[in-house]
PDB file of C-alpha atoms in Angstrom:
ATOM      1  CA  GLU A  30     104.593 100.023 119.060  1.00 94.00           C
ATOM      2  CA  VAL A  31     104.382  99.763 115.505  1.00 95.00           C
ATOM      3  CA  GLN A  32     101.522  96.966 114.178  1.00 97.00           C
ATOM      4  CA  LEU A  33     100.632  96.329 110.702  1.00 97.00           C
ATOM      5  CA  VAL A  34      98.133  93.413 110.219  1.00 97.00           C
ATOM      6  CA  GLU A  35      97.123  91.623 107.157  1.00 97.00           C
ATOM      7  CA  SER A  36      94.040  89.756 106.482  1.00 97.00           C
ATOM      8  CA  GLY A  37      92.000  88.644 103.783  1.00 97.00           C
ATOM      9  CA  GLY A  38      94.411  85.440 102.198  1.00 97.00           C
ATOM     10  CA  ASP A  39      92.913  82.463 101.465  1.00 96.00           C
ATOM     11  CA  LEU A  40      93.027  79.661  98.985  1.00 98.00           C
ATOM     12  CA  VAL A  41      91.456  80.619  95.563  1.00 98.00           C
ATOM     13  CA  GLN A  42      91.331  79.077  92.098  1.00 98.00           C
ATOM     14  CA  PRO A  43      93.540  80.164  89.432  1.00 98.00           C
ATOM     15  CA  GLY A  44      91.359  83.352  87.707  1.00 97.00           C
ATOM     16  CA  GLY A  45      90.073  83.886  91.033  1.00 98.00           C
ATOM     17  CA  SER A  46      89.918  87.329  93.391  1.00 98.00           C
ATOM     18  CA  LEU A  47      91.180  88.391  96.543  1.00 98.00           C
ATOM     19  CA  LYS A  48      91.387  91.501  98.659  1.00 98.00           C
ATOM     20  CA  LEU A  49      94.114  91.578 101.197  1.00 98.00           C
ATOM     21  CA  SER A  50      93.566  94.265 103.850  1.00 98.00           C
ATOM     22  CA  CYS A  51      95.992  95.584 106.366  1.00 98.00           C
ATOM     23  CA  GLU A  52      95.282  97.550 109.683  1.00 98.00           C
ATOM     24  CA  ALA A  53      98.104  99.859 110.710  1.00 98.00           C
ATOM     25  CA  SER A  54      98.766 101.383 114.182  1.00 97.00           C
ATOM     26  CA  GLY A  55     101.459 102.631 116.359  1.00 96.00           C
ATOM     27  CA  PHE A  56     102.589 105.569 113.789  1.00 96.00           C
ATOM     28  CA  LEU A  57     101.634 108.378 111.880  1.00 97.00           C
ATOM     29  CA  PHE A  58      99.919 106.414 109.092  1.00 97.00           C
ATOM     30  CA  SER A  59      99.214 109.308 106.682  1.00 97.00           C
ATOM     31  CA  SER A  60     102.754 110.413 106.836  1.00 97.00           C
ATOM     32  CA  TYR A  61     104.006 107.392 105.207  1.00 97.00           C
ATOM     33  CA  THR A  62     104.402 105.299 101.722  1.00 97.00           C
ATOM     34  CA  MET A  63     103.005 101.982 102.085  1.00 98.00           C
ATOM     35  CA  SER A  64     103.641  98.627 100.704  1.00 97.00           C
ATOM     36  CA  TRP A  65     102.685  95.154  99.703  1.00 98.00           C
ATOM     37  CA  VAL A  66     105.623  92.768  99.026  1.00 98.00           C
ATOM     38  CA  ARG A  67     105.215  88.920  98.901  1.00 97.00           C
ATOM     39  CA  GLN A  68     107.468  85.875  99.258  1.00 97.00           C
ATOM     40  CA  ALA A  69     106.643  82.810  97.201  1.00 96.00           C
ATOM     41  CA  PRO A  70     107.848  79.209  98.438  1.00 92.00           C
ATOM     42  CA  GLY A  71     111.524  79.285  98.330  1.00 94.00           C
ATOM     43  CA  LYS A  72     111.917  82.661  97.127  1.00 96.00           C
ATOM     44  CA  GLY A  73     113.156  85.982  98.559  1.00 95.00           C
ATOM     45  CA  LEU A  74     111.047  88.733  99.105  1.00 96.00           C
ATOM     46  CA  GLU A  75     109.899  90.905  96.200  1.00 96.00           C
ATOM     47  CA  TRP A  76     107.932  94.304  96.054  1.00 97.00           C
ATOM     48  CA  VAL A  77     104.453  94.221  94.728  1.00 98.00           C
ATOM     49  CA  SER A  78     102.880  97.553  94.839  1.00 98.00           C
ATOM     50  CA  VAL A  79     104.026 100.839  96.698  1.00 98.00           C
ATOM     51  CA  ILE A  80     101.340 103.660  97.229  1.00 98.00           C
ATOM     52  CA  ASP A  81     102.604 107.316  98.162  1.00 97.00           C
ATOM     53  CA  ASN A  82     101.197 108.821 101.981  1.00 97.00           C
ATOM     54  CA  SER A  83      98.487 110.439 100.205  1.00 96.00           C
ATOM     55  CA  GLY A  84      97.263 107.722  97.865  1.00 95.00           C
ATOM     56  CA  ARG A  85      97.658 109.635  94.557  1.00 96.00           C
ATOM     57  CA  ASN A  86     100.757 107.532  93.319  1.00 97.00           C
ATOM     58  CA  GLU A  87     100.656 103.810  92.762  1.00 97.00           C
ATOM     59  CA  TYR A  88     103.170 101.484  91.745  1.00 97.00           C
ATOM     60  CA  TYR A  89     102.969  98.286  90.651  1.00 98.00           C
ATOM     61  CA  ALA A  90     105.606  95.457  89.656  1.00 97.00           C
ATOM     62  CA  ASP A  91     105.216  94.194  86.043  1.00 96.00           C
ATOM     63  CA  PHE A  92     103.869  90.772  86.839  1.00 94.00           C
ATOM     64  CA  VAL A  93     100.894  92.208  88.597  1.00 92.00           C
ATOM     65  CA  LYS A  94      99.984  95.289  86.463  1.00 90.00           C
ATOM     66  CA  GLY A  95      96.447  94.988  85.163  1.00 94.00           C
ATOM     67  CA  ARG A  96      95.325  92.712  88.041  1.00 97.00           C
ATOM     68  CA  PHE A  97      96.342  94.258  91.086  1.00 98.00           C
ATOM     69  CA  THR A  98      95.328  97.675  92.821  1.00 98.00           C
ATOM     70  CA  ILE A  99      96.479  99.342  95.657  1.00 98.00           C
ATOM     71  CA  SER A 100      94.508 101.729  97.814  1.00 98.00           C
ATOM     72  CA  ARG A 101      94.522 102.924 101.169  1.00 98.00           C
ATOM     73  CA  ASP A 102      91.752 105.056 103.423  1.00 98.00           C
ATOM     74  CA  ASN A 103      94.237 107.031 105.693  1.00 98.00           C
ATOM     75  CA  ALA A 104      91.389 107.955 107.873  1.00 97.00           C
ATOM     76  CA  LYS A 105      90.779 104.285 109.120  1.00 98.00           C
ATOM     77  CA  LYS A 106      94.648 103.396 108.565  1.00 98.00           C
ATOM     78  CA  ILE A 107      93.955 100.725 106.129  1.00 98.00           C
ATOM     79  CA  VAL A 108      96.272  99.770 103.202  1.00 98.00           C
ATOM     80  CA  ASN A 109      93.995  97.394 100.561  1.00 98.00           C
ATOM     81  CA  LEU A 110      95.627  95.143  97.883  1.00 98.00           C
ATOM     82  CA  GLN A 111      92.948  93.972  95.513  1.00 98.00           C
ATOM     83  CA  MET A 112      93.875  91.111  93.252  1.00 98.00           C
ATOM     84  CA  ASN A 113      92.387  89.954  90.250  1.00 98.00           C
ATOM     85  CA  ASN A 114      93.044  87.135  87.709  1.00 97.00           C
ATOM     86  CA  LEU A 115      95.059  85.485  90.458  1.00 98.00           C
ATOM     87  CA  GLN A 116      97.692  83.223  88.975  1.00 97.00           C
ATOM     88  CA  THR A 117      99.290  79.673  90.512  1.00 96.00           C
ATOM     89  CA  GLU A 118     102.556  82.431  90.400  1.00 96.00           C
ATOM     90  CA  ASP A 119     101.127  84.299  92.796  1.00 97.00           C
ATOM     91  CA  THR A 120     100.827  81.596  95.874  1.00 98.00           C
ATOM     92  CA  ALA A 121     102.961  83.524  98.538  1.00 98.00           C
ATOM     93  CA  VAL A 122     103.000  84.948 101.985  1.00 98.00           C
ATOM     94  CA  TYR A 123     101.882  88.517 101.522  1.00 98.00           C
ATOM     95  CA  TYR A 124     103.124  91.463 103.947  1.00 97.00           C
ATOM     96  CA  CYS A 125     101.968  94.700 104.127  1.00 97.00           C
ATOM     97  CA  ALA A 126     105.008  96.966 104.758  1.00 97.00           C
ATOM     98  CA  ARG A 127     105.795 100.688 106.139  1.00 97.00           C
ATOM     99  CA  GLY A 128     107.938 102.368 103.605  1.00 92.00           C
ATOM    100  CA  ASN A 129     108.824 101.955 100.223  1.00 93.00           C
ATOM    101  CA  ALA A 130     109.679  98.625  98.901  1.00 90.00           C
ATOM    102  CA  ARG A 131     110.201  99.269  95.301  1.00 92.00           C
ATOM    103  CA  VAL A 132     113.370 101.451  96.496  1.00 89.00           C
ATOM    104  CA  ASP A 133     114.558  98.516  99.303  1.00 89.00           C
ATOM    105  CA  VAL A 134     112.176  95.859 100.059  1.00 87.00           C
ATOM    106  CA  PHE A 135     114.601  95.210 103.159  1.00 87.00           C
ATOM    107  CA  GLN A 136     114.384  98.320 104.604  1.00 82.00           C
ATOM    108  CA  THR A 137     110.490  98.365 105.217  1.00 90.00           C
ATOM    109  CA  TYR A 138     108.785  97.519 108.552  1.00 94.00           C
ATOM    110  CA  ARG A 139     106.586  94.412 107.410  1.00 95.00           C
ATOM    111  CA  GLY A 140     103.446  92.917 109.395  1.00 94.00           C
ATOM    112  CA  GLN A 141     103.080  89.016 109.999  1.00 95.00           C
ATOM    113  CA  GLY A 142     101.894  88.084 106.687  1.00 96.00           C
ATOM    114  CA  THR A 143      98.730  86.624 105.410  1.00 98.00           C
ATOM    115  CA  GLN A 144      98.592  83.294 102.586  1.00 98.00           C
ATOM    116  CA  VAL A 145      97.573  83.192  99.567  1.00 98.00           C
ATOM    117  CA  THR A 146      97.085  80.045  97.738  1.00 98.00           C
ATOM    118  CA  VAL A 147      96.344  80.007  94.150  1.00 98.00           C
ATOM    119  CA  SER A 148      95.777  75.960  93.044  1.00 97.00           C
ATOM    120  CA  SER A 149      93.157  74.476  91.214  1.00 95.00           C
TER     121      SER A 149
END
């Protein structure tokens, strides 16, 4: 059974940082591109960042470039999202996703999500 378990979401002040982690199981992790996607209140799913199966190529949505960093550890089957200089508009449920959300956010297998709230 494919499982993606996110952790690390929290309440943080504007300008703060968080690190999200996703533990994967039930599939050959090292063969898959992985993504982070998010859904803000009242909005649809949007891709945030993508990393290819080797970890050598990373992609970021314009609204997080320079602030977020995606990484992966294929041996541990973990994908991380380091989020710096968080803004109120980053408030959303963040989902770890198997697949390339940059191509089609809906054609991904997603976890249950972790809540990130940015507020003073």
